[in-house]
XYZ file of C-alpha atoms in Angstrom:
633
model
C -21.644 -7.242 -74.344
C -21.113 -11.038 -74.058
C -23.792 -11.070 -71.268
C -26.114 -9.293 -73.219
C -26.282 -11.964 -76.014
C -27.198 -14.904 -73.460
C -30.779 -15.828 -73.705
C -33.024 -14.788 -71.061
C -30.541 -12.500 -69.792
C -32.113 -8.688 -69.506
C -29.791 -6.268 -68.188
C -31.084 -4.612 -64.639
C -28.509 -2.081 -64.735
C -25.334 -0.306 -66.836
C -23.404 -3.201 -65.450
C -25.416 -5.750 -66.909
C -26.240 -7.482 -63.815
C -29.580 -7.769 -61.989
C -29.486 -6.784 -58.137
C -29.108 -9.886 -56.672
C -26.314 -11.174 -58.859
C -24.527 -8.017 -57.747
C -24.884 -8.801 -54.359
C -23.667 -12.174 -55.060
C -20.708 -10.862 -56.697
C -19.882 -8.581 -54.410
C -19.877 -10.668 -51.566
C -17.733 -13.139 -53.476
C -15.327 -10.461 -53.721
C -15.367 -8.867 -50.298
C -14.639 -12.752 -48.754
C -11.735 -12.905 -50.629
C -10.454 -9.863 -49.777
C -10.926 -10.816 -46.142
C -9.392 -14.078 -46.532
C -6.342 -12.342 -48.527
C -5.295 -9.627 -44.999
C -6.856 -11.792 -42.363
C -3.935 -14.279 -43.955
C -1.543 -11.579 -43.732
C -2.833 -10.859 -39.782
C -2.403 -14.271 -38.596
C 1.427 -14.630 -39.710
C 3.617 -15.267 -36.520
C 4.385 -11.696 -35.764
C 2.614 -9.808 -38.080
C 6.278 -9.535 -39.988
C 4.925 -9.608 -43.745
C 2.040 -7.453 -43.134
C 5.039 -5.272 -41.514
C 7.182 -5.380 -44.157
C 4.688 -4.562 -46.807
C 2.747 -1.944 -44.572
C 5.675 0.161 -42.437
C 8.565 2.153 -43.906
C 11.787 0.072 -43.834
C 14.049 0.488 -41.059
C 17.409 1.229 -41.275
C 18.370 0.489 -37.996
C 16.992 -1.403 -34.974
C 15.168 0.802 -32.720
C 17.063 3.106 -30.194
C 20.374 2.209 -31.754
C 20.053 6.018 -33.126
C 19.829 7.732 -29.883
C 18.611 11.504 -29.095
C 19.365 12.414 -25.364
C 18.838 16.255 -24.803
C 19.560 17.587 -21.219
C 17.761 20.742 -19.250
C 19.276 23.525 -20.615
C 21.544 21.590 -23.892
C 20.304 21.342 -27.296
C 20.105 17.962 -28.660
C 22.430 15.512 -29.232
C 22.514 12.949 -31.758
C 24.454 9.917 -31.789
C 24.867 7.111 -33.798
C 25.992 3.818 -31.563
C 27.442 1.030 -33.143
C 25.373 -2.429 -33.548
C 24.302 -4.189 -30.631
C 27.335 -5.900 -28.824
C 26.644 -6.441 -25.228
C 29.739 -5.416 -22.964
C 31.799 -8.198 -21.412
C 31.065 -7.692 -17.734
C 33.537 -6.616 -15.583
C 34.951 -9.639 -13.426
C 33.050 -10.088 -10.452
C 34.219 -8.760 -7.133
C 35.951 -10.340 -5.652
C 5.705 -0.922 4.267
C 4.460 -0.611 6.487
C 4.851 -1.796 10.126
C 1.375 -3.305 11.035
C 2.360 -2.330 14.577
C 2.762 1.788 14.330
C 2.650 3.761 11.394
C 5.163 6.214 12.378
C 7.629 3.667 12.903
C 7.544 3.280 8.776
C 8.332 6.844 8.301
C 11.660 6.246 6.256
C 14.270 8.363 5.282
C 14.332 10.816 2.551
C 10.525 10.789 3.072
C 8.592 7.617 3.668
C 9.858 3.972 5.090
C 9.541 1.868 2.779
C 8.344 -1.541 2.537
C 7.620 -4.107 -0.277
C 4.882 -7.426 -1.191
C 5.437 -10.849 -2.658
C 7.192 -12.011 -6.080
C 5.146 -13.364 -9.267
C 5.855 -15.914 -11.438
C 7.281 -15.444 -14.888
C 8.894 -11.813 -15.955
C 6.862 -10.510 -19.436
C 7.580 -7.616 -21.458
C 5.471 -4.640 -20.434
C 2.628 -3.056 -21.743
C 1.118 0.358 -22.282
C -1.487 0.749 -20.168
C -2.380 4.473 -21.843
C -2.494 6.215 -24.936
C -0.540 8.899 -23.530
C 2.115 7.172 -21.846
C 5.057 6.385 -24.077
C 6.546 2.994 -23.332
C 9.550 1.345 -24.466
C 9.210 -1.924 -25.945
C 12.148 -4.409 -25.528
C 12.287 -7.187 -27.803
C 11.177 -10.840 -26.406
C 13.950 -11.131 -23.225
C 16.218 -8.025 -24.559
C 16.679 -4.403 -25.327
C 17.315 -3.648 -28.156
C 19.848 -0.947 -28.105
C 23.527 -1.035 -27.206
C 25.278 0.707 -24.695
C 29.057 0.867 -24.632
C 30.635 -0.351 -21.207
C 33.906 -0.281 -22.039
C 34.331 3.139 -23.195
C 32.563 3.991 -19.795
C 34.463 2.510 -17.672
C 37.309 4.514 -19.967
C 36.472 7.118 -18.539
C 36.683 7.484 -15.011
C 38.896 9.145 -13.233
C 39.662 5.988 -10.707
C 39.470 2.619 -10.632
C 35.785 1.884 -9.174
C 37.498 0.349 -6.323
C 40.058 2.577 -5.707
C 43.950 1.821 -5.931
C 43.827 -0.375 -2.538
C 47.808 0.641 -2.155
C 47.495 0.910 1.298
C 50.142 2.082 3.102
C 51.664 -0.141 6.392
C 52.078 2.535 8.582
C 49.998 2.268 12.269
C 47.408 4.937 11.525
C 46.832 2.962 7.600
C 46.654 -0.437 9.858
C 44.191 0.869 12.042
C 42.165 2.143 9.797
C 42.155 -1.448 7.564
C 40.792 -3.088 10.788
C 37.976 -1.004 10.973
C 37.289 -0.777 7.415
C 37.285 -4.844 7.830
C 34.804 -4.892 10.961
C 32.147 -2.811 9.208
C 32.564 -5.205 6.262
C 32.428 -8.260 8.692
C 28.796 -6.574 9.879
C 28.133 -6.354 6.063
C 28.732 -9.890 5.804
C 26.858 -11.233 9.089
C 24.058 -8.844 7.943
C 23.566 -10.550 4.590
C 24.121 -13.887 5.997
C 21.205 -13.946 8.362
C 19.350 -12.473 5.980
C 20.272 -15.003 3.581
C 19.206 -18.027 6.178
C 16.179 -16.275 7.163
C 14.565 -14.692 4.500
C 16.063 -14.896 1.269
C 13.859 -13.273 -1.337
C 11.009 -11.482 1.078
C 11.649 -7.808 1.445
C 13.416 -7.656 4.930
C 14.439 -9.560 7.753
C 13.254 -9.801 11.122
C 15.619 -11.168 13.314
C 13.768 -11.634 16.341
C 11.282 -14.071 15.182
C 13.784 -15.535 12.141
C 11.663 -14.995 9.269
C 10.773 -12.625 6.798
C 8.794 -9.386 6.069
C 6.982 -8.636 2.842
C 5.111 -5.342 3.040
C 3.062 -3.465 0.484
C 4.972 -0.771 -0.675
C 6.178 -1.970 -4.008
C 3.473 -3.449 -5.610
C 4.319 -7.380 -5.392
C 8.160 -6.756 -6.237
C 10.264 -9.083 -3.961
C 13.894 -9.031 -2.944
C 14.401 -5.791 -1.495
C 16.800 -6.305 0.359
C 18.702 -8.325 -2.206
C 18.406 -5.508 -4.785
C 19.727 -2.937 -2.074
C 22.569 -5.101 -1.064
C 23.971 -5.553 -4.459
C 26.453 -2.544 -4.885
C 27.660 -3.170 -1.384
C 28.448 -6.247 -1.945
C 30.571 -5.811 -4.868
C 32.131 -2.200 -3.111
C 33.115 -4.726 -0.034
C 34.588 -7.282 -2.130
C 32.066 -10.109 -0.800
C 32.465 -11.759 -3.905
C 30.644 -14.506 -3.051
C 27.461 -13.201 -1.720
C 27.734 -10.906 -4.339
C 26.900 -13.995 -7.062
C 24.205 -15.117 -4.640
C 22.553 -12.179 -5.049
C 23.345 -11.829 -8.671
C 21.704 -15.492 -9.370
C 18.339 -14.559 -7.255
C 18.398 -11.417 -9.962
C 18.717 -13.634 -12.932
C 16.369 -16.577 -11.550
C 13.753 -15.050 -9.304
C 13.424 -11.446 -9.742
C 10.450 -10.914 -12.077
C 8.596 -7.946 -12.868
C 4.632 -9.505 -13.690
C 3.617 -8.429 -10.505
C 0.078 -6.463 -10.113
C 0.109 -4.791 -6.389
C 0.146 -1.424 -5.696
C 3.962 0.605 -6.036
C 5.619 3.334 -4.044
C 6.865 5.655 -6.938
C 9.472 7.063 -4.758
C 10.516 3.473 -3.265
C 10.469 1.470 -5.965
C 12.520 4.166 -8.400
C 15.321 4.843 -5.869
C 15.821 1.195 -4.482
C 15.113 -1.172 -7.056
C 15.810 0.959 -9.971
C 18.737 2.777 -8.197
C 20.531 -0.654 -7.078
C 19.621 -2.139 -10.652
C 21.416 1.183 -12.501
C 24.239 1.186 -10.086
C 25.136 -2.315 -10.638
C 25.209 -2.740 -14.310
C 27.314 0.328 -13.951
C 29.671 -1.327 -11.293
C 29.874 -4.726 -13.360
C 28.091 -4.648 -17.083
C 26.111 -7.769 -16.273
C 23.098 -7.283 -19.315
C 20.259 -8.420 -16.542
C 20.693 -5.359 -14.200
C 19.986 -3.210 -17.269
C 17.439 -4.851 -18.687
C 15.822 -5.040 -15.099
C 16.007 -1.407 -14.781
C 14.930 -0.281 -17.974
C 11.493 -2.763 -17.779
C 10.899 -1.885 -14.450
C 11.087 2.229 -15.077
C 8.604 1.389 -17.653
C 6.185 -0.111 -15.460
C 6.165 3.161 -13.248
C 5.444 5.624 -16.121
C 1.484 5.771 -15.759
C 2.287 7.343 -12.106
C 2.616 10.644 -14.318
C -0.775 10.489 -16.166
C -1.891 13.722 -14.468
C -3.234 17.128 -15.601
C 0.466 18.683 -14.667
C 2.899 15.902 -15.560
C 3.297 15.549 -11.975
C 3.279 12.000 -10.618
C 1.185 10.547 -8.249
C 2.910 8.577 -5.527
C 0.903 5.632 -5.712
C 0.749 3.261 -9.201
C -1.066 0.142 -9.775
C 1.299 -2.110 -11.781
C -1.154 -4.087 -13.075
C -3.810 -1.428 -14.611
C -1.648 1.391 -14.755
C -3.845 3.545 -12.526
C -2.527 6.302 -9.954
C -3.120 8.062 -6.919
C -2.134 10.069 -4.349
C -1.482 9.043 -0.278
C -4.132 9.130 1.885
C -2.567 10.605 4.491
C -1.464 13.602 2.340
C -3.660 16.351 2.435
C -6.506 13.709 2.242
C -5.109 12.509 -1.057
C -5.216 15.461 -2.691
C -1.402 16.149 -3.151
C 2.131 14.829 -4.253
C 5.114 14.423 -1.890
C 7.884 17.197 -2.986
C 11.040 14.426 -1.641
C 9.037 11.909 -3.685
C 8.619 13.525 -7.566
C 11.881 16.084 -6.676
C 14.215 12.654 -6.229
C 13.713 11.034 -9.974
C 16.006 13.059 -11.752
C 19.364 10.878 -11.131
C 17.454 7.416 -11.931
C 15.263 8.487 -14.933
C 18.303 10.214 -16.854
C 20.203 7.206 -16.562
C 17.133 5.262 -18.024
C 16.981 7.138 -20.972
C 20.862 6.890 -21.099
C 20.413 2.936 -20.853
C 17.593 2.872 -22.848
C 17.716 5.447 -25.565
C 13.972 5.878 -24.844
C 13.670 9.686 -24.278
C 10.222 9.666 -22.534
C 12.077 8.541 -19.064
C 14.348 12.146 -19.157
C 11.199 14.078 -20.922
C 9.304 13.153 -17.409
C 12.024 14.545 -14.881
C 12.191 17.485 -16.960
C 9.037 18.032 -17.280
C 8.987 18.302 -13.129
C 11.299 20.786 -13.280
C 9.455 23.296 -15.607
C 6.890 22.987 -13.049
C 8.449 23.868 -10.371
C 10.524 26.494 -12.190
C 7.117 28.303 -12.751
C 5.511 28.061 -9.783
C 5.367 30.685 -7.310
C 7.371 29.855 -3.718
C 6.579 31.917 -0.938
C 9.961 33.202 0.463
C 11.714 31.092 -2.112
C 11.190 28.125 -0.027
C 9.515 24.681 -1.440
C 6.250 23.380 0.322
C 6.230 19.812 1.231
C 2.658 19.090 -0.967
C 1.752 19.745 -4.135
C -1.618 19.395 -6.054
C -1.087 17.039 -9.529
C -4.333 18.219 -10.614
C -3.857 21.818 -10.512
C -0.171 22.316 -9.645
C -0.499 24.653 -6.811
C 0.741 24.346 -3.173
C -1.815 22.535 -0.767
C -0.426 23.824 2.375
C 2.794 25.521 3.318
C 4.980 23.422 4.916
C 8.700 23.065 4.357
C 11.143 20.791 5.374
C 14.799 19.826 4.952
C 13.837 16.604 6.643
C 11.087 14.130 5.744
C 8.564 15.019 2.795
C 11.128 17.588 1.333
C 15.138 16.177 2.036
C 16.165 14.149 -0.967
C 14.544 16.883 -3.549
C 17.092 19.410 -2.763
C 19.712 16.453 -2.751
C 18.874 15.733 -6.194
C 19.190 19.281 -7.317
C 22.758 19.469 -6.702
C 23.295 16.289 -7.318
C 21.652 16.497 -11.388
C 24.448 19.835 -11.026
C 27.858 17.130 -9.840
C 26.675 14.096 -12.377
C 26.363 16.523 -15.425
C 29.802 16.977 -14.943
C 28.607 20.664 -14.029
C 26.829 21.263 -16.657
C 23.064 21.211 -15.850
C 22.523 25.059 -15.002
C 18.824 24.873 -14.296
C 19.765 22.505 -11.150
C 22.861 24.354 -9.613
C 20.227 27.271 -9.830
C 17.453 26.153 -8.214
C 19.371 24.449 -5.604
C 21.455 27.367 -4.296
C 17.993 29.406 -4.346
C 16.736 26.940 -2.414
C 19.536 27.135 -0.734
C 19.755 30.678 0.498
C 15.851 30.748 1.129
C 16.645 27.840 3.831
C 19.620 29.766 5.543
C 17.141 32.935 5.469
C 14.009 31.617 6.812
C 15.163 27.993 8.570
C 18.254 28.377 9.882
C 18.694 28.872 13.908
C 21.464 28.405 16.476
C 20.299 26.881 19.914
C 21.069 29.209 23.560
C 23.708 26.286 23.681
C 25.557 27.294 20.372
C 23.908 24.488 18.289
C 23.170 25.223 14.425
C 19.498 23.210 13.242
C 17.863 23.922 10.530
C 13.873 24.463 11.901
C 10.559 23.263 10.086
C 8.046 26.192 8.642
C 4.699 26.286 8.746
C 3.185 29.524 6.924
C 6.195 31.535 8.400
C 5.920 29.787 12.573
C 8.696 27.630 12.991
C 8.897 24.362 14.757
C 12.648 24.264 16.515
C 13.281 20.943 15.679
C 15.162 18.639 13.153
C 14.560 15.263 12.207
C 16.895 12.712 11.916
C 16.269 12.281 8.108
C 17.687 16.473 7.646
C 21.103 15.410 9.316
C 22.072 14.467 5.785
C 21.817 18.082 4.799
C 25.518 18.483 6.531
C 26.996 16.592 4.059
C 24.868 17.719 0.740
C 25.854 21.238 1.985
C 29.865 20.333 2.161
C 28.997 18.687 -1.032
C 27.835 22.023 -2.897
C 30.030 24.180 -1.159
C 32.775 24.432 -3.644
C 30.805 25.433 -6.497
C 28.564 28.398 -4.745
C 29.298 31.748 -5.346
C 33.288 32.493 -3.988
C 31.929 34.419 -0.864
C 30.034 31.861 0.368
C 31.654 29.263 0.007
C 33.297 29.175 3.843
C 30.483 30.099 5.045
C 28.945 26.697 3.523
C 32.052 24.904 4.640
C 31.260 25.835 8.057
C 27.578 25.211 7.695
C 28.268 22.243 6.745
C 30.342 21.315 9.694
C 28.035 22.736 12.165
C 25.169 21.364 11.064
C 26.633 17.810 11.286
C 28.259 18.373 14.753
C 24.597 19.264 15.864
C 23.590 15.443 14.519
C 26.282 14.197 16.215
C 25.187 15.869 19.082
C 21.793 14.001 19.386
C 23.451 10.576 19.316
C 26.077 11.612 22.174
C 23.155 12.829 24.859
C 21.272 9.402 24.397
C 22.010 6.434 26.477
C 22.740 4.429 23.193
C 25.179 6.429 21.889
C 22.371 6.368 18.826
C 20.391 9.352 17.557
C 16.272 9.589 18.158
C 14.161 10.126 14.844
C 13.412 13.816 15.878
C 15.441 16.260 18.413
C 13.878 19.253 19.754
C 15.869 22.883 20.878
C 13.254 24.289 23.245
C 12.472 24.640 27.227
C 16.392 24.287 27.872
C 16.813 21.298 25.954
C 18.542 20.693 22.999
C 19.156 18.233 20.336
C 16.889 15.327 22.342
C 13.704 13.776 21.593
C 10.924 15.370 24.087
C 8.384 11.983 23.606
C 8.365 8.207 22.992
C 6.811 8.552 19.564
C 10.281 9.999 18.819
C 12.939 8.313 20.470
C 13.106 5.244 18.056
C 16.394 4.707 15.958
C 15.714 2.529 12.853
C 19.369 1.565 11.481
C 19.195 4.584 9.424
C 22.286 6.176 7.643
C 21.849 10.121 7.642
C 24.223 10.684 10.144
C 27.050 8.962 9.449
C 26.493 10.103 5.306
C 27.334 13.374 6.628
C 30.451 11.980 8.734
C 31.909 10.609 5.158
C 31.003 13.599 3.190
C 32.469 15.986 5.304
C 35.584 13.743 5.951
C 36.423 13.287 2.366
C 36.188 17.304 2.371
C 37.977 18.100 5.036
C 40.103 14.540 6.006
C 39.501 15.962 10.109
C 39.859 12.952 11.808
C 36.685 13.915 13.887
C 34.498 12.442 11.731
C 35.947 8.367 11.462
C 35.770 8.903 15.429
C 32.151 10.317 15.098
C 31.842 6.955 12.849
C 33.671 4.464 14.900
C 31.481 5.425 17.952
C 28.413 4.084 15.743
C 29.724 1.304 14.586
C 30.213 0.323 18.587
C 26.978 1.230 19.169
C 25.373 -0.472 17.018
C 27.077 -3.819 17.960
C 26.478 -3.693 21.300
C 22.557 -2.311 20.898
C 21.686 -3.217 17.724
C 22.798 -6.325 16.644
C 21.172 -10.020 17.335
C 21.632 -13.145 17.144
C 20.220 -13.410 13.509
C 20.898 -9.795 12.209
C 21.000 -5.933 13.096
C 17.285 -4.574 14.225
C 16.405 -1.031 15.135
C 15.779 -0.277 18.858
C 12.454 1.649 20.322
C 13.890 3.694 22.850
C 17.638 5.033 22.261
C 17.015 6.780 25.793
C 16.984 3.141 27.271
C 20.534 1.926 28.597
C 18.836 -1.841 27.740
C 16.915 -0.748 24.253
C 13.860 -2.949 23.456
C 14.280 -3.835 19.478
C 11.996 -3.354 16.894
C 12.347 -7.226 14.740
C 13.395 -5.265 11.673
C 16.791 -5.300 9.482
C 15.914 -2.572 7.378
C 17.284 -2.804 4.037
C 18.658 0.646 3.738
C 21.371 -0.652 6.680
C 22.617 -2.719 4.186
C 22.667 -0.283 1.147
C 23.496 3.178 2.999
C 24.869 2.981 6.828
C 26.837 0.269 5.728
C 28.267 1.674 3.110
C 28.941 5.266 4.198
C 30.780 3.703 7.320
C 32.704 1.796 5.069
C 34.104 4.368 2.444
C 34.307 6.364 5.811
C 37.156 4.224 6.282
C 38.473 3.940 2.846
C 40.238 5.742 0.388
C 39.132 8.974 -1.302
C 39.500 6.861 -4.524
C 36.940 4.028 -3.882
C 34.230 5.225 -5.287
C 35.893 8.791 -6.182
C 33.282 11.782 -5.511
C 34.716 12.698 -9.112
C 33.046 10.009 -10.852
C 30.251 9.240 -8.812
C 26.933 10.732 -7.046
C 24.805 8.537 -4.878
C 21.535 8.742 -5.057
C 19.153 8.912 -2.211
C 19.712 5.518 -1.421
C 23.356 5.802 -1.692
C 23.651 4.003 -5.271
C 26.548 4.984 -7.177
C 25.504 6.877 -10.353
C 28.246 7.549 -12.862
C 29.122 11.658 -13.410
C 28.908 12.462 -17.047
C 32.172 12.538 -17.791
C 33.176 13.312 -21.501
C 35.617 11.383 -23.396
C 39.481 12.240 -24.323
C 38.023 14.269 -27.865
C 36.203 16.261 -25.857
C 32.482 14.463 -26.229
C 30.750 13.124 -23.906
C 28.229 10.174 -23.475
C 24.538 11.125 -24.204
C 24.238 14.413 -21.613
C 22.747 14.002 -18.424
């Protein structure tokens, strides 16, 4: 009304304004509206606009923590605020030369790329990918060491009350030489190459390779858990300080799935679980993030191939012309991503593994048995080829495994692996004209009568399961067990190295030896002897520390250098050529095995530990003295 009374002022409209003081008015008001939130935008962390925008929070994120299992409802529970653990005391790629030479155990070899420079929190590189965000150098959420550690069994490094009779003494000066080669290992590592991938100790320097992406340290991040197990307390902190200083995750190459999750991941996971140090968890946790857009596929089934930097995927060339998955590569994540969600309290790390499972749980299997590839598009078998050694060991490792670190408790995997199981003694099972037990290769029902040496493991991961099969099989299983690893030890007895070929044949008359070149390579790897400590910590036949002294003095006299151990071309050669590599799996498996070969049950008790496929220690899922357990896994 007061506008109407001003001279020359006529009313255009009910407001009494004319057009273009409207617009005037109205643009007034819309800049200060703008100027009002774009304030509220450009405050150091959005935290008012937070605060005045998003429900309140009455906790910090993933301190309440729902972990379900395969097969167990879920299970809340409410940790206590963040108060990192006191860590325990310290303790005391390919080969440009021949592809097949990179073949590595438990499917592929595996080899690595240089280090970037500073570490940064990672981001989501898709809408449908889930990712945990830790905050600034941190994750938020709080695990409880102590009460871990509370409940093993055994001390993690056994009782060490040995006894001073002859047989004890003997066995201490073994147990000291393979820790002496532990030592000697790391050292010329240390000179050579510290912080590339591997060491070559013919030419003194060091190997990068492309297989994870631009990650560094390999070896380093491998060597970790032995060092601590061995008591090599000061290379131990060496390696500890290139972790906190050097290791960093900004890298943007192209990542092994498979690799990358069961060597870096695995040695990160098993040693925060060996000593509580904060770093190897955080490690862990922001590297399984980085690996997550490997599942972004029609069937939730990864790719083995992810780009780091954009997120994308893809399969290997070489299998099935990039069409297909590796079974040993997407069947052996279980152990690791469980333990990241345990670590974590981010669920989409177990949601993945289990997600695999209902796959494969669905599928049809011809005969019951598991082809080698499998299509992520469509989820069908692209060709039917099985395999207890490469392309298709470490899956039915893991299903056993998922069984022993549930504290038995995971049905779906003690299922699935004694079908698998009994479909391998049915259709792959043979015994040589010389009495020899292998299990064969299938191709569409033809059988190739051969074994690789990555399938000698099987001795032990069948001596492993044998106790909890069905009662009338279980000798049986014993026995298979025990055959099957006498037939390994067979191949490295008939060669002039006393060291086993990569693949032994049982055909024309001759068994358990390598029938061409291409196959007579030995490449430090641990199968073998992972059976010999399996089935001696079953059994306690003092076969099996002879079976695993008689490597140990084979591979000082043909394996080691003057600046490390290398793997030789030719084990059929009395004077082996080498092959310039130090393979970092020496120092994290065949290492190891020899040594708790020679150790007591207790060190690293099979009741509170599983190792994973690169013989990290994974904590069982033991429950506490009230009768409940951690998170289930």
């Amino acid at each position: 009304m007061l506008m109407r009374k001003v001279p020359g002022f006529v009313p255009a409209s009910p407001w009494g304004l004319r057009l273009p003081q409207k617009f005037l008015f109205l643009l007034f008001l819309s800049g200060l509206i703008t100027l009002c939130f774009g304030a509220l935008f450009l405050l150091p962390n959005s935290s008012r606009l937070k605060r005045l925008f998003l429900a309140p929070r009455t906790q910090q994120p993933g301190l309440e923590v729902v972990a379900e299992v395969a097969g167990h409802p879920l299970v809340r529970k409410q940790e206590s605020p963040p108060n990192p653990a006191p860590a325990a005391p310290a303790p005391g790629e390919d080969d440009p030369s021949s592809q097949a030479s990179t073949r590595r155990r438990k499917e592929w070899l595996r080899r690595t790329h240089p280090t970037g420079p500073r570490e940064e929190a990672t981001a989501a590189r898709s809408s449908s990918v889930a990712v945990f965000r830790p905050q600034e150098e941190g994750i938020r959420f709080s695990f409880d060491f102590n009460a871990f550690r509370s409940r093993l069994r055994h001390p993690v490094l056994g009782t060490r009350a040995y006894k001073s009779e002859e047989p004890q003494s003997l066995v201490r000066t073994q147990r000291e030489k393979i820790k002496e080669m532990m030592q000697f290992a790391w050292q010329s590592y240390k000179r050579y190459a510290m912080g590339k991938n591997e060491l070559r100790p013919l030419t003194k320097d060091g190997y990068e390779g492309n297989m994870f992406g631009g990650l560094s340290g390999a070896t380093i991040i491998d060597s970790l858990d032995t060092l601590y197990l061995m008591e090599l307390k000061e290379e131990f902190q060496e390696a500890k300080a290139w972790v906190e200083e050097h290791f960093h995750l900004n890298v943007s190459g192209e990542a092994s799935l498979f690799e990358v999750n069961i060597r870096y991941i695995g040695g990160l996971l098993s040693a925060f679980y060996l000593t509580g140090e904060e770093v190897f968890r955080i490690k862990a946790i922001k590297l399984g993030e980085k690996l997550l857009p490997a599942f972004n596929t029609p069937t939730g089934i990864p790719k083995g191939v992810v780009n780091f930097k954009s997120g994308f995927n893809r399969s290997w060339g070489w299998a099935m012309a990039g069409s297909s998955s590796i079974l040993a590569e997407f069947g052996s994540l279980h152990l690791e991503f469980l333990h990241l969600t345990e670590l974590s309290g981010n669920q989409v790390f177990a949601e993945k593994v289990r997600h695999i499972r209902k796959v494969l749980r669905k599928i049809d299997k011809p005969f019951g048995l598991y082809p080698n590839f499998l299509s992520p598009v469509s989820g069908n078998w692209m060709q039917h080829h099985v395999s207890v050694g490469g392309l298709g060991d470490s899956f039915y490792e893991y299903l056993i495994k998922s069984w022993l670190m549930s504290a038995k408790t995971d049905m779906e995997a003690k299922d699935m692996y004694y079908e698998a199981l009994e479909a391998i003694e049915t259709h792959l099972l043979n015994v040589s004209p010389g009495g020899l037990t292998y299990i064969a290769e299938w191709r569409g029902g033809i059988l190739d009568h051969k074994m690789g040496h990555l399938a000698c493991f099987s001795g032990g991961m069948i001596a492993l399961g044998a106790e909890d099969a069905k009662e009338e099989k279980r000798a049986r299983y014993r026995e298979l067990a025990a055959q099957i690893t006498k037939t390994c030890h067979e191949s490295y007895t008939r060669s002039d190295t006393k060291l086993g070929p990569e693949a032994f044949w049982f055909n024309s008359g001759r068994e358990a030896v390598a029938t061409q070149l291409s196959e007579s390579y030995y490449i430090l790897r641990p199968e073998v002897v992972e059976s010999y400590m399996y089935l001696w910590r079953q059994t306690h036949n003092p076969i099996y520390r002879e079976w695993g002294w008689e490597v140990v003095m084979a591979l000082e006299k043909h394996c080691r250098t003057e600046a490390g151990f290398s793997g030789v071309q030719d084990v059929y050669s009395s004077i082996p050529s080498h092959d310039n590599k130090q393979q970092t799996f020496f120092l994290a498996e065949t290492l190891k095995y020899l040594y708790l070969l020679f150790s007591e049950d207790d060190t690293l008790s099979l009741e509170d530990w599983v190792f994973n496929t690169e013989a990290h220690p994974l904590p069982v899922n033991h429950t506490d003295s009230a009768g409940r357990g951690r998170d289930r896994l």
